[in-house]
Coordinates of C-alpha atoms in Angstrom, one line a residue:
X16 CA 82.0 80.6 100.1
X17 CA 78.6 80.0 98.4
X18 CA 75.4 80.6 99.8
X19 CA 72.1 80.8 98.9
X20 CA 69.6 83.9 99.0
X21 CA 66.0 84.2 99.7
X22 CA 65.0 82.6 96.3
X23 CA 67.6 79.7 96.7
X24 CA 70.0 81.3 93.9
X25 CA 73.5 80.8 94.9
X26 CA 75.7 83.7 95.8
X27 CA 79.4 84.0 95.8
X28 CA 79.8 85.8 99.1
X29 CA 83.8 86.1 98.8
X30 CA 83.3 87.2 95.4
X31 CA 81.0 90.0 96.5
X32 CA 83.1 91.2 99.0
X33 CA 85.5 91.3 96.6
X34 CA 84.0 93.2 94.1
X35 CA 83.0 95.8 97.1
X36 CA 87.0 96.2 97.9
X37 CA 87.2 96.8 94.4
X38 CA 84.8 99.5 94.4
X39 CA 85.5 101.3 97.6
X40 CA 89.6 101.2 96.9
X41 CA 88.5 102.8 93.2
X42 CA 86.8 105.5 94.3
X43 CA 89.1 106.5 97.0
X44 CA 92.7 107.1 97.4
X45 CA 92.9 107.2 101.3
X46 CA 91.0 104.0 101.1
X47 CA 93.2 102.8 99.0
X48 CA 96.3 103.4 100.8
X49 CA 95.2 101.9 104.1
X50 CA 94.0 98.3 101.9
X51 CA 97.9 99.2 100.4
X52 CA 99.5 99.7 103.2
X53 CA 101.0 96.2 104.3
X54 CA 102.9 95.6 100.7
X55 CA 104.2 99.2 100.7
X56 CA 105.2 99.4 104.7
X57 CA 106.1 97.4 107.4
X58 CA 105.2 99.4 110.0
X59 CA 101.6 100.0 111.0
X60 CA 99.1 102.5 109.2
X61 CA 98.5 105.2 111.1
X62 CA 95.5 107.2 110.2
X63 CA 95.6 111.1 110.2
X64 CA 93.4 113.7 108.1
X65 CA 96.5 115.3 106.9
X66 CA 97.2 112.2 104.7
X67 CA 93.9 111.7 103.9
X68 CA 93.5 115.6 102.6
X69 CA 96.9 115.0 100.6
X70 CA 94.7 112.1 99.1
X71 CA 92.0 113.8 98.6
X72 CA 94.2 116.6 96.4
X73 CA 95.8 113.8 94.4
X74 CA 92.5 112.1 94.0
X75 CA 91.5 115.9 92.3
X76 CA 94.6 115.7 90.4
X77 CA 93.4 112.0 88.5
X78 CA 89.5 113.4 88.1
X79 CA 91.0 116.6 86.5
X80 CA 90.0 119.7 88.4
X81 CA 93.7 120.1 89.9
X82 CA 96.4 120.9 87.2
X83 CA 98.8 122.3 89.8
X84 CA 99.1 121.1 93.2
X85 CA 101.7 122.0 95.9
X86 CA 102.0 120.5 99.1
X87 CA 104.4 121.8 101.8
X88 CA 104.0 119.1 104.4
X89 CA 107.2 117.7 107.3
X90 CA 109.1 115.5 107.0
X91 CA 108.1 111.7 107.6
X92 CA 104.2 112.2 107.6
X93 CA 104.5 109.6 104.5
X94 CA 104.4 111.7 102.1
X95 CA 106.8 109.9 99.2
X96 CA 104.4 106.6 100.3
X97 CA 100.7 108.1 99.4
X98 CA 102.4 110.5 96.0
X99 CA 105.0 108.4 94.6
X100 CA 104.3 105.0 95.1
X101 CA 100.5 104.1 96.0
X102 CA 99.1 107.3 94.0
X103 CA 100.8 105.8 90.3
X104 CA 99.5 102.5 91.1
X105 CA 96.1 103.8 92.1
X106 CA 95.5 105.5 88.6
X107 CA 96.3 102.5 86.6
X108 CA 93.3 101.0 88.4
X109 CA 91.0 103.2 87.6
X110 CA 88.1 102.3 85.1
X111 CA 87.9 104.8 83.5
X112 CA 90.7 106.5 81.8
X113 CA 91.0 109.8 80.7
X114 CA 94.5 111.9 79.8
X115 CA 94.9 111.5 84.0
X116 CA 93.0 108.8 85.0
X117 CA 93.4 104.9 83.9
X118 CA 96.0 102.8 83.2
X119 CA 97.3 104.6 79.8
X120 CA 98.4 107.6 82.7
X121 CA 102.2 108.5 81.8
X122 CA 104.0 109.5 85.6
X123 CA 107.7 111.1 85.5
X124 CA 108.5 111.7 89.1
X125 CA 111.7 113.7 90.4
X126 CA 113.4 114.1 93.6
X127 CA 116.6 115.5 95.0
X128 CA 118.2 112.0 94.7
X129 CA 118.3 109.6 92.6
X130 CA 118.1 106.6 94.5
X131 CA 115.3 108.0 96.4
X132 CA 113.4 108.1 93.0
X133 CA 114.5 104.6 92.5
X134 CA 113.3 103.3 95.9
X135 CA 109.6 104.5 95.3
X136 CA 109.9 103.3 91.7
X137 CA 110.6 99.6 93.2
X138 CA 107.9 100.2 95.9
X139 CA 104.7 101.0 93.3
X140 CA 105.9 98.0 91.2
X141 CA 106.0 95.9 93.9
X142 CA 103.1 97.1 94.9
X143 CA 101.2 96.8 91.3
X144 CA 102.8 92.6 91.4
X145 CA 101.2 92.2 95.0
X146 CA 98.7 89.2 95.0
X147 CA 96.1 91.8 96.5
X148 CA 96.6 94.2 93.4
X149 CA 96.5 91.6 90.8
X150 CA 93.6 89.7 92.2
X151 CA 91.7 93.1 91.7
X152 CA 93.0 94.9 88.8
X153 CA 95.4 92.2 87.0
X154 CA 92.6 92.5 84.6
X155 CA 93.0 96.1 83.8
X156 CA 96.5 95.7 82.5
X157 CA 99.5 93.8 82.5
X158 CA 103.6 94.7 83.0
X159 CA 105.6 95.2 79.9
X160 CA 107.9 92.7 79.8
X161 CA 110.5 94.4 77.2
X162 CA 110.5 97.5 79.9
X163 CA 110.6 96.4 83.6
X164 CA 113.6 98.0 85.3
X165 CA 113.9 99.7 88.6
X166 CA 113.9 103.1 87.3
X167 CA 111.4 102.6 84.8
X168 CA 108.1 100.2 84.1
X169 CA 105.8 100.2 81.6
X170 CA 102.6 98.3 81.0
X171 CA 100.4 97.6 78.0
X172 CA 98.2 100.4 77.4
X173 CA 100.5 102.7 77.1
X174 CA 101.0 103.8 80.8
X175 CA 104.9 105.0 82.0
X176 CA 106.6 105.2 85.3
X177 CA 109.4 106.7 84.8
X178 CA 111.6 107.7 87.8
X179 CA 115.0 110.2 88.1
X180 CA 116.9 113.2 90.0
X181 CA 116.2 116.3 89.7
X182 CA 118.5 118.1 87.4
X183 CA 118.5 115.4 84.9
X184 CA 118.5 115.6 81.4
X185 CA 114.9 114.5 80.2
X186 CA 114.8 115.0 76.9
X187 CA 112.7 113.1 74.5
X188 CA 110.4 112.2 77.6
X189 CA 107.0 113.3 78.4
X190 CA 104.5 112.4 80.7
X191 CA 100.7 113.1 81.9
X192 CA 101.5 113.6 85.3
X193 CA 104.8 115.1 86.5
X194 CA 105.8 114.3 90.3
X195 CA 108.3 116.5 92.1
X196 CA 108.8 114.9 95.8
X197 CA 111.4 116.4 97.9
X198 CA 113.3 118.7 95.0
X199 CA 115.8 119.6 97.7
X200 CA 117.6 117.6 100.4
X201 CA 117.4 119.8 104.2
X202 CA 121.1 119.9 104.4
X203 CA 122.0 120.5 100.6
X204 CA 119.3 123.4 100.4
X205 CA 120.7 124.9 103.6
X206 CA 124.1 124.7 103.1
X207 CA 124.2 125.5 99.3
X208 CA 122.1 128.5 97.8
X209 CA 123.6 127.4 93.9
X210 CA 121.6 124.0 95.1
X211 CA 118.4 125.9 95.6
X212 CA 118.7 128.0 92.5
X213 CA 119.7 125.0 89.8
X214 CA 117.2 123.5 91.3
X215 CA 114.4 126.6 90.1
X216 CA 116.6 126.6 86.3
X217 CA 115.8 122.8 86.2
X218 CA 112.3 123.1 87.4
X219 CA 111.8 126.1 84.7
X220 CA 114.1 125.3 81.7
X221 CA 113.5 121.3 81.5
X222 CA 110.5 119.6 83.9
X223 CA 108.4 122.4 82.8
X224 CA 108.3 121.7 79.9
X225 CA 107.5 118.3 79.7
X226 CA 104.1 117.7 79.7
X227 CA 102.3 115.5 76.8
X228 CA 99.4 118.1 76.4
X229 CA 99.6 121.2 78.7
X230 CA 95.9 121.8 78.5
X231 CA 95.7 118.1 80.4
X232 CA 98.4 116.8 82.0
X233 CA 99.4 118.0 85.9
X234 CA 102.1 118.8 88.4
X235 CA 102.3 117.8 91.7
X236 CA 105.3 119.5 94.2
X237 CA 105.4 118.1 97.8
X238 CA 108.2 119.3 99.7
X239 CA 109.1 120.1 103.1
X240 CA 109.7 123.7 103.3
X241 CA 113.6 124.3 103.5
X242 CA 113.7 128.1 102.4
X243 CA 111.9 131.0 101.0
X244 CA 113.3 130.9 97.6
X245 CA 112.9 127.3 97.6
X246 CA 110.9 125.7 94.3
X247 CA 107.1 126.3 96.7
X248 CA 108.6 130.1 97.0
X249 CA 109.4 130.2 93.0
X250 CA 106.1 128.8 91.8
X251 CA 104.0 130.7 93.8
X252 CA 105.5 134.0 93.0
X253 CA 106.1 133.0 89.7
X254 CA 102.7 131.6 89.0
X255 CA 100.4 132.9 91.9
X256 CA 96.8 132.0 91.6
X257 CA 97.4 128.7 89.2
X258 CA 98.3 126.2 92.4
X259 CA 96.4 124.6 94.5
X260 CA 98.5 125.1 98.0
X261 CA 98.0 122.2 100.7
X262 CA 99.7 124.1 103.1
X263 CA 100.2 121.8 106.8
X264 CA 102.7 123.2 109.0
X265 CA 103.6 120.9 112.2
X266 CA 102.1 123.6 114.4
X267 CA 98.6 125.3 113.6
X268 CA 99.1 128.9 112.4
X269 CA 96.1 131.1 111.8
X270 CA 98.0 132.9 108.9
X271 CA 99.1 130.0 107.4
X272 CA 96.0 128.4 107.6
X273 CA 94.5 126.7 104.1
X274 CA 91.5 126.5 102.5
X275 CA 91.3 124.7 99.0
X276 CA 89.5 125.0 95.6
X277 CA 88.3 121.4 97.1
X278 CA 86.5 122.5 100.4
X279 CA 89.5 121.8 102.3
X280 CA 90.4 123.6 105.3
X281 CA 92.7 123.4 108.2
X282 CA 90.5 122.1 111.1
X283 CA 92.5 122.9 113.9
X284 CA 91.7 126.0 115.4
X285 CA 94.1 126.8 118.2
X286 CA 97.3 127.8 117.4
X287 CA 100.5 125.4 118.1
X288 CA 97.9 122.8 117.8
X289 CA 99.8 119.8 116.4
X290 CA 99.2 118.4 112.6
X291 CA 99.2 114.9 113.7
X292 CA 99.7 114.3 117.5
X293 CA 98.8 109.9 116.8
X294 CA 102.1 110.6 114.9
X295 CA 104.3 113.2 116.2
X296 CA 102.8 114.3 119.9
X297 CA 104.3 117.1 121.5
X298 CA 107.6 115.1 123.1
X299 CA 108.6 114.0 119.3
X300 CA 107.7 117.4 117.9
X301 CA 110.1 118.4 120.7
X302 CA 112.7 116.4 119.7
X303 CA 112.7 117.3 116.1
X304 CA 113.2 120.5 116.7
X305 CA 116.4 119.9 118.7
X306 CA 117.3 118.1 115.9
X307 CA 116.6 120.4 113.1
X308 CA 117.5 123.2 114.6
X309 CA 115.5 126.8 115.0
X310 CA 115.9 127.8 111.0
X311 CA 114.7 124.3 109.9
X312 CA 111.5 124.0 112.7
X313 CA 110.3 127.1 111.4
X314 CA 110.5 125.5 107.9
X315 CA 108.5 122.8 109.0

């Protein structure tokens, strides 16, 4: 649509609205997600801060002033959706690019299983091919065509995704940003304590030590809390005071209760308050803890 302004120049209205998607998507990750939504998700977006501050975190991560961020979060608040595939894809977009930002960014990501992994991998690049995501960034970069598989994608300015279990042998690769979603499956990290623990030798022998430039790069865990050794209990005994925890428990607890390097905070204020009653109101809350059980509930 072309119209015509005040001194009869002509404007490209449709353009400009595009270029204002552009923008607004750019500079923000929760913004991002909801435009995203539809090619990631069949299911209606449902809007809740606790995603948005998991953004928010990530969107800390890609400027820089996060190296280590932990997120213990339950399960099915969309957590694999905003880290593992519409996070990657955002980065790429971004204009400018720095050792975490832009479309060079390097991504390994891990989880319990390897088809998991391979599921999110198959999301972001369907996502990054979407007519929406092309029609504002096809310009900032284009798929490798030599290097296009499920489990890995590459693109032309040197950016990776790179997907696989945890426990895997990795060596030779590095990456910029390392994502660790869900090391542990709930029943394997329940029923099996050698799970839990080759889990922490992996996490400390191999993904560790990964990173392209240590001084740069970044971590991101988000788990759902299945134990106290589990790999949240190692890394913050291990390395207290270098994560950033985004801790959101299903019900509000005042001890539990975070407050980032960010200006995050937990906003509820009463406790059993529920993290995202649009989502989960007090009858499905119920029901998941029928389901999982008292040990599991209180992990959540």
């Amino acid at each position: 649509m072309v119209m015509l302004d005040l001194d009869g120049k002509k404007i490209d209205v449709e353009k400009q609205l595009e270029d204002l998607d552009r923008a607004d998507c750019e500079d923000n990750l929760y913004t991002f997600l909801k435009h995203a939504w539809r090619y990631i998700d069949s299911s209606p977006f449902t809007p809740g801060w606790p995603i948005e501050a998991v953004a928010e975190h990530l969107q800390a991560v890609c400027d820089g002033e996060i190296k280590r961020l932990l997120v213990n979060i339950p399960p099915r608040c969309s957590k694999s959706t905003i880290t593992s595939v519409a996070f990657p894809a955002w980065v790429w977009a971004q204009r400018y690019s720095s050792h975490t930002s832009g479309p060079g960014v390097q991504f390994l990501s891990a989880s319990y299983a390897g088809q998991l992994s391979t599921r999110d991998s198959v999301k972001c690049r369907r996502l990054i091919e979407s007519p929406w995501y092309q029609k504002l960034w096809g310009n900032r970069f284009q798929m490798a065509s030599d290097q296009n598989v499920k489990t890995r994608f590459d693109n032309n300015k040197g950016g990776v995704r790179l997907s696989t279990s945890v426990g895997s042998a990795l060596t030779g690769e590095g990456m910029n940003i390392g994502i660790i979603d869900d090391p542990n499956g709930a029943q394997d990290a329940i029923s099996s304590q050698a799970v839990v623990e080759s889990t922490i030798e992996w996490w400390d022998g191999t993904m560790s030590t990964r990173l392209n430039d240590a001084k740069t790069g970044a971590y991101v865990i988000i788990q759902q809390r299945l134990a106290e050794n589990d790999l949240t209990g190692h890394v913050l005994e291990k390395d207290v005071g270098e994560w950033t925890h985004l801790c959101l428990p299903m019900k509000y607890e005042a001890d539990r209760a975070f407050k980032t390097s960010i200006g995050w905070e937990d906003p509820r204020k009463d406790e059993g308050d529920l993290l995202w009653p649009d989502r989960f109101g007090p009858k499905e809350v119920k029901n998941l803890e029928k389901s999982l059980g008292p040990f599991m509930s209180a992990g959540q």
